[in-house]
Amino acid sequence: GAGVSQSPSNKVTEKGKDVELRCDPISGHTALYWYRQSLGQGLEFLIYFQGNSAPDKSGLPSDRFSAERTGGSVSTLTIQRTQQEDSAVYLCASSSYSSEKLFFGSGTQLSVL
Amino acid sequence: AQKITQTQPGMFVQEKEAVTLDCTYDTSDQSYGLFWYKQPSSGEMIFLIYQGSYDEQNATEGRYSLNFQKARKSANLVISASQLGDSAMYFCAMRGGGGFKTIFGAGTRLFVKA
């Protein structure tokens, strides 16, 4: 597909478990972003990758959150020891130098019970 | 530090009328970009319009225009001739910081009345 792909689309987990969320950006896009959106709220910036530069992790809410981007393409957001307040939609987006706009995936709805 | 402020949690507009959604921003960068996105109830994020900080003309895309007032650090979205399908959440966003980091405001929920 030509768009940003996220998986899974829905994830239900128990408090204390670890989860991994995957993002496959548009081919050739050098920038990749993760955002968190709680119900009815705005987009909270989490982390941003740009090419081979060190990621900007300034939005990660705690050390339970981490992300990596392998080979400048696919990214995985990992949440360790999940808490109920982690329940939200996690959105991934990518962009390129030739286009100002962000292209968003459909998101992963995370529910922590 | 960069910041985006949207002070209108909700707005109502009559169908076929124009509406302005407010956005102010704070940045120390000289070069930055401003965006508006629409998020309908389906959850998808739809790009509407972009304005670069060095663009002298206000950006327009169909019924959408961005009222860019650099000195006041505002980037309001104007939707002309509102349609029922315009009912959605609208987010203002800014890219800056010397790279592509993009932050979003809290959003404004627009309700279009028939």
mmCIF file of C-alpha atoms in Angstrom:
data_model
loop_
_atom_site.group_PDB
_atom_site.id
_atom_site.type_symbol
_atom_site.label_atom_id
_atom_site.label_comp_id
_atom_site.label_asym_id
_atom_site.label_seq_id
_atom_site.Cartn_x
_atom_site.Cartn_y
_atom_site.Cartn_z
ATOM 1 C CA GLY A 1 0.000 0.000 0.000
ATOM 2 C CA ALA A 2 1.026 3.597 -0.498
ATOM 3 C CA GLY A 3 0.000 4.913 2.887
ATOM 4 C CA VAL A 4 1.299 4.719 6.456
ATOM 5 C CA SER A 5 0.452 1.353 7.920
ATOM 6 C CA GLN A 6 0.019 0.700 11.636
ATOM 7 C CA SER A 7 -0.500 -2.571 13.426
ATOM 8 C CA PRO A 8 -2.330 -3.799 15.304
ATOM 9 C CA SER A 9 -5.364 -1.606 14.807
ATOM 10 C CA ASN A 10 -6.613 -2.567 18.258
ATOM 11 C CA LYS A 11 -4.741 -3.923 21.240
ATOM 12 C CA VAL A 12 -6.221 -4.944 24.567
ATOM 13 C CA THR A 13 -3.759 -5.770 27.304
ATOM 14 C CA GLU A 14 -3.623 -6.252 31.024
ATOM 15 C CA LYS A 15 -2.037 -3.752 33.352
ATOM 16 C CA GLY A 16 1.635 -4.515 33.801
ATOM 17 C CA LYS A 17 2.138 -6.213 30.438
ATOM 18 C CA ASP A 18 4.454 -4.900 27.722
ATOM 19 C CA VAL A 19 3.107 -3.955 24.299
ATOM 20 C CA GLU A 20 4.694 -3.228 20.934
ATOM 21 C CA LEU A 21 3.067 -1.026 18.331
ATOM 22 C CA ARG A 22 4.335 -1.052 14.771
ATOM 23 C CA CYS A 23 4.464 1.649 12.121
ATOM 24 C CA ASP A 24 5.428 1.170 8.493
ATOM 25 C CA PRO A 25 5.890 4.631 6.922
ATOM 26 C CA ILE A 26 5.544 5.629 3.301
ATOM 27 C CA SER A 27 8.537 4.396 1.350
ATOM 28 C CA GLY A 28 11.202 7.062 1.071
ATOM 29 C CA HIS A 29 9.882 9.239 3.876
ATOM 30 C CA THR A 30 12.758 10.293 6.072
ATOM 31 C CA ALA A 31 10.773 11.611 9.031
ATOM 32 C CA LEU A 32 8.620 9.449 11.289
ATOM 33 C CA TYR A 33 6.529 10.605 14.224
ATOM 34 C CA TRP A 34 4.596 9.007 17.069
ATOM 35 C CA TYR A 35 1.721 10.795 18.762
ATOM 36 C CA ARG A 36 -0.728 9.804 21.482
ATOM 37 C CA GLN A 37 -4.333 10.899 21.422
ATOM 38 C CA SER A 38 -6.543 10.324 24.440
ATOM 39 C CA LEU A 39 -10.303 10.285 23.888
ATOM 40 C CA GLY A 40 -11.500 13.653 22.635
ATOM 41 C CA GLN A 41 -8.121 15.254 23.179
ATOM 42 C CA GLY A 42 -5.344 16.692 21.058
ATOM 43 C CA LEU A 43 -2.275 14.959 19.700
ATOM 44 C CA GLU A 44 0.486 14.608 22.245
ATOM 45 C CA PHE A 45 3.940 14.476 20.644
ATOM 46 C CA LEU A 46 5.946 11.449 21.763
ATOM 47 C CA ILE A 47 8.994 10.970 19.563
ATOM 48 C CA TYR A 48 10.336 11.933 16.183
ATOM 49 C CA PHE A 49 12.927 10.301 13.903
ATOM 50 C CA GLN A 50 14.639 12.216 11.109
ATOM 51 C CA GLY A 51 16.896 10.247 8.800
ATOM 52 C CA ASN A 52 19.962 8.942 10.587
ATOM 53 C CA SER A 53 19.910 11.639 13.247
ATOM 54 C CA ALA A 54 19.361 10.848 16.897
ATOM 55 C CA PRO A 55 15.631 10.782 17.619
ATOM 56 C CA ASP A 56 13.913 13.599 19.479
ATOM 57 C CA LYS A 57 12.531 11.788 22.510
ATOM 58 C CA SER A 58 11.420 14.896 24.347
ATOM 59 C CA GLY A 59 7.740 13.889 24.385
ATOM 60 C CA LEU A 60 8.049 10.418 25.876
ATOM 61 C CA PRO A 61 6.062 10.577 29.141
ATOM 62 C CA SER A 62 8.183 8.125 31.131
ATOM 63 C CA ASP A 63 11.025 5.639 30.810
ATOM 64 C CA ARG A 64 8.427 2.924 30.242
ATOM 65 C CA PHE A 65 8.095 4.288 26.708
ATOM 66 C CA SER A 66 10.711 3.687 24.040
ATOM 67 C CA ALA A 67 10.851 3.570 20.271
ATOM 68 C CA GLU A 68 13.229 2.479 17.602
ATOM 69 C CA ARG A 69 13.395 2.777 13.878
ATOM 70 C CA THR A 70 15.199 0.061 12.005
ATOM 71 C CA GLY A 71 16.915 0.702 8.695
ATOM 72 C CA GLY A 72 15.338 4.128 8.442
ATOM 73 C CA SER A 73 11.967 2.554 7.785
ATOM 74 C CA VAL A 74 9.758 0.552 10.149
ATOM 75 C CA SER A 75 9.348 1.850 13.689
ATOM 76 C CA THR A 76 8.245 0.107 16.864
ATOM 77 C CA LEU A 77 6.880 1.915 19.911
ATOM 78 C CA THR A 78 7.245 -0.157 23.060
ATOM 79 C CA ILE A 79 5.373 0.482 26.290
ATOM 80 C CA GLN A 80 6.609 -1.530 29.243
ATOM 81 C CA ARG A 81 4.564 -2.346 32.319
ATOM 82 C CA THR A 82 1.467 -0.745 30.871
ATOM 83 C CA GLN A 83 -0.810 1.352 33.068
ATOM 84 C CA GLN A 84 -4.461 2.208 32.600
ATOM 85 C CA GLU A 85 -3.543 5.813 31.813
ATOM 86 C CA ASP A 86 -1.652 4.541 28.751
ATOM 87 C CA SER A 87 -4.994 3.741 27.120
ATOM 88 C CA ALA A 88 -5.254 5.934 24.027
ATOM 89 C CA VAL A 89 -4.945 5.943 20.261
ATOM 90 C CA TYR A 90 -1.319 5.901 19.160
ATOM 91 C CA LEU A 91 -0.855 7.602 15.813
ATOM 92 C CA CYS A 92 2.134 7.312 13.553
ATOM 93 C CA ALA A 93 2.917 9.752 10.750
ATOM 94 C CA SER A 94 5.659 10.190 8.190
ATOM 95 C CA SER A 95 6.821 12.989 5.958
ATOM 96 C CA SER A 96 9.423 13.740 3.318
ATOM 97 C CA TYR A 97 11.589 16.720 2.428
ATOM 98 C CA SER A 98 9.531 17.380 -0.686
ATOM 99 C CA SER A 99 6.192 17.596 1.105
ATOM 100 C CA GLU A 100 5.419 19.748 4.099
ATOM 101 C CA LYS A 101 2.512 17.708 5.343
ATOM 102 C CA LEU A 102 2.407 14.662 7.561
ATOM 103 C CA PHE A 103 0.785 11.500 6.329
ATOM 104 C CA PHE A 104 -0.958 9.666 9.147
ATOM 105 C CA GLY A 105 -1.714 6.043 9.741
ATOM 106 C CA SER A 106 -5.068 4.866 11.047
ATOM 107 C CA GLY A 107 -3.701 4.475 14.549
ATOM 108 C CA THR A 108 -3.585 1.745 17.162
ATOM 109 C CA GLN A 109 -6.282 1.839 19.814
ATOM 110 C CA LEU A 110 -4.626 0.631 23.014
ATOM 111 C CA SER A 111 -6.820 -0.421 25.919
ATOM 112 C CA VAL A 112 -5.173 -1.341 29.218
ATOM 113 C CA LEU A 113 -7.487 -3.230 31.568
ATOM 114 C CA ALA B 1 10.096 26.002 23.502
ATOM 115 C CA GLN B 2 7.446 25.688 20.867
ATOM 116 C CA LYS B 3 3.781 25.893 21.743
ATOM 117 C CA ILE B 4 0.455 25.886 19.906
ATOM 118 C CA THR B 5 -2.663 27.311 21.535
ATOM 119 C CA GLN B 6 -6.228 26.786 20.388
ATOM 120 C CA THR B 7 -8.550 28.577 22.788
ATOM 121 C CA GLN B 8 -11.900 27.458 21.355
ATOM 122 C CA PRO B 9 -12.830 23.969 22.571
ATOM 123 C CA GLY B 10 -16.043 24.087 20.537
ATOM 124 C CA MET B 11 -17.580 26.260 17.858
ATOM 125 C CA PHE B 12 -20.986 26.348 16.203
ATOM 126 C CA VAL B 13 -21.639 27.730 12.731
ATOM 127 C CA GLN B 14 -24.704 27.867 10.539
ATOM 128 C CA GLU B 15 -24.483 26.001 7.265
ATOM 129 C CA LYS B 16 -23.273 28.199 4.370
ATOM 130 C CA GLU B 17 -21.741 30.761 6.751
ATOM 131 C CA ALA B 18 -18.032 31.382 7.243
ATOM 132 C CA VAL B 19 -16.217 30.476 10.451
ATOM 133 C CA THR B 20 -12.806 31.323 11.880
ATOM 134 C CA LEU B 21 -10.906 28.898 14.101
ATOM 135 C CA ASP B 22 -8.224 30.533 16.187
ATOM 136 C CA CYS B 23 -4.628 29.420 16.565
ATOM 137 C CA THR B 24 -1.698 31.189 18.173
ATOM 138 C CA TYR B 25 1.806 29.856 18.373
ATOM 139 C CA ASP B 26 5.054 30.516 20.139
ATOM 140 C CA THR B 27 8.471 29.834 18.734
ATOM 141 C CA SER B 28 11.898 31.429 18.656
ATOM 142 C CA ASP B 29 12.628 29.976 15.236
ATOM 143 C CA GLN B 30 12.786 32.203 12.178
ATOM 144 C CA SER B 31 11.827 29.376 9.849
ATOM 145 C CA TYR B 32 8.770 27.309 10.654
ATOM 146 C CA GLY B 33 5.630 25.919 9.078
ATOM 147 C CA LEU B 34 2.022 26.053 10.175
ATOM 148 C CA PHE B 35 -0.624 23.482 9.343
ATOM 149 C CA TRP B 36 -4.280 22.740 9.841
ATOM 150 C CA TYR B 37 -5.647 19.225 9.968
ATOM 151 C CA LYS B 38 -9.217 17.980 10.153
ATOM 152 C CA GLN B 39 -10.204 14.894 12.115
ATOM 153 C CA PRO B 40 -13.741 13.659 11.493
ATOM 154 C CA SER B 41 -15.418 11.174 13.779
ATOM 155 C CA SER B 42 -13.834 8.364 11.754
ATOM 156 C CA GLY B 43 -10.510 9.335 13.320
ATOM 157 C CA GLU B 44 -8.451 9.865 10.197
ATOM 158 C CA MET B 45 -6.249 12.953 10.024
ATOM 159 C CA ILE B 46 -6.874 15.022 6.887
ATOM 160 C CA PHE B 47 -4.379 17.698 5.843
ATOM 161 C CA LEU B 48 -6.101 20.961 4.971
ATOM 162 C CA ILE B 49 -3.596 23.749 4.471
ATOM 163 C CA TYR B 50 0.021 24.815 5.018
ATOM 164 C CA GLN B 51 1.707 28.185 5.542
ATOM 165 C CA GLY B 52 5.455 28.720 5.619
ATOM 166 C CA SER B 53 6.818 31.434 7.859
ATOM 167 C CA TYR B 54 8.445 33.197 4.920
ATOM 168 C CA ASP B 55 5.349 33.054 2.716
ATOM 169 C CA GLU B 56 4.061 36.581 2.193
ATOM 170 C CA GLN B 57 0.689 35.555 0.866
ATOM 171 C CA ASN B 58 -1.908 33.828 3.011
ATOM 172 C CA ALA B 59 -2.367 30.224 1.966
ATOM 173 C CA THR B 60 -5.655 29.181 0.401
ATOM 174 C CA GLU B 61 -7.005 25.747 -0.527
ATOM 175 C CA GLY B 62 -10.510 25.817 -1.906
ATOM 176 C CA ARG B 63 -12.852 26.876 0.914
ATOM 177 C CA TYR B 64 -9.984 26.973 3.398
ATOM 178 C CA SER B 65 -7.730 29.949 3.957
ATOM 179 C CA LEU B 66 -5.113 30.606 6.594
ATOM 180 C CA ASN B 67 -5.064 34.106 8.058
ATOM 181 C CA PHE B 68 -1.360 34.412 8.888
ATOM 182 C CA GLN B 69 -0.393 37.329 11.111
ATOM 183 C CA LYS B 70 3.269 36.828 11.842
ATOM 184 C CA ALA B 71 3.743 39.732 14.235
ATOM 185 C CA ARG B 72 0.846 38.497 16.351
ATOM 186 C CA LYS B 73 1.949 34.871 15.959
ATOM 187 C CA SER B 74 -1.473 33.791 14.855
ATOM 188 C CA ALA B 75 -2.538 31.381 12.119
ATOM 189 C CA ASN B 76 -6.297 31.293 12.089
ATOM 190 C CA LEU B 77 -8.204 28.969 9.773
ATOM 191 C CA VAL B 78 -11.115 30.437 7.866
ATOM 192 C CA ILE B 79 -13.676 28.081 6.383
ATOM 193 C CA SER B 80 -16.017 29.758 3.929
ATOM 194 C CA ALA B 81 -19.500 28.502 3.053
ATOM 195 C CA SER B 82 -19.587 25.862 5.805
ATOM 196 C CA GLN B 83 -21.019 22.479 4.953
ATOM 197 C CA LEU B 84 -22.481 19.802 7.213
ATOM 198 C CA GLY B 85 -19.490 17.628 6.360
ATOM 199 C CA ASP B 86 -17.196 20.219 7.923
ATOM 200 C CA SER B 87 -18.343 19.087 11.376
ATOM 201 C CA ALA B 88 -15.167 17.647 12.868
ATOM 202 C CA MET B 89 -12.225 18.299 15.137
ATOM 203 C CA TYR B 90 -9.689 20.791 13.747
ATOM 204 C CA PHE B 91 -6.054 20.874 14.807
ATOM 205 C CA CYS B 92 -3.497 23.588 14.300
ATOM 206 C CA ALA B 93 0.099 22.374 14.118
ATOM 207 C CA MET B 94 3.582 23.828 13.818
ATOM 208 C CA ARG B 95 6.818 22.423 12.458
ATOM 209 C CA GLY B 96 10.063 24.008 13.523
ATOM 210 C CA GLY B 97 13.015 23.608 15.804
ATOM 211 C CA GLY B 98 15.449 23.359 12.918
ATOM 212 C CA GLY B 99 14.014 20.090 11.759
ATOM 213 C CA PHE B 100 10.720 18.466 11.074
ATOM 214 C CA LYS B 101 9.422 18.139 14.641
ATOM 215 C CA THR B 102 5.706 18.918 14.493
ATOM 216 C CA ILE B 103 3.518 19.704 17.478
ATOM 217 C CA PHE B 104 -0.246 20.056 17.640
ATOM 218 C CA GLY B 105 -2.715 22.204 19.519
ATOM 219 C CA ALA B 106 -5.544 20.840 21.653
ATOM 220 C CA GLY B 107 -8.046 21.198 18.831
ATOM 221 C CA THR B 108 -11.372 22.893 18.198
ATOM 222 C CA ARG B 109 -14.533 20.888 17.654
ATOM 223 C CA LEU B 110 -16.666 22.490 14.945
ATOM 224 C CA PHE B 111 -20.385 21.839 14.716
ATOM 225 C CA VAL B 112 -22.166 22.910 11.532
ATOM 226 C CA LYS B 113 -25.916 23.427 11.954
ATOM 227 C CA ALA B 114 -28.405 22.861 9.167
#
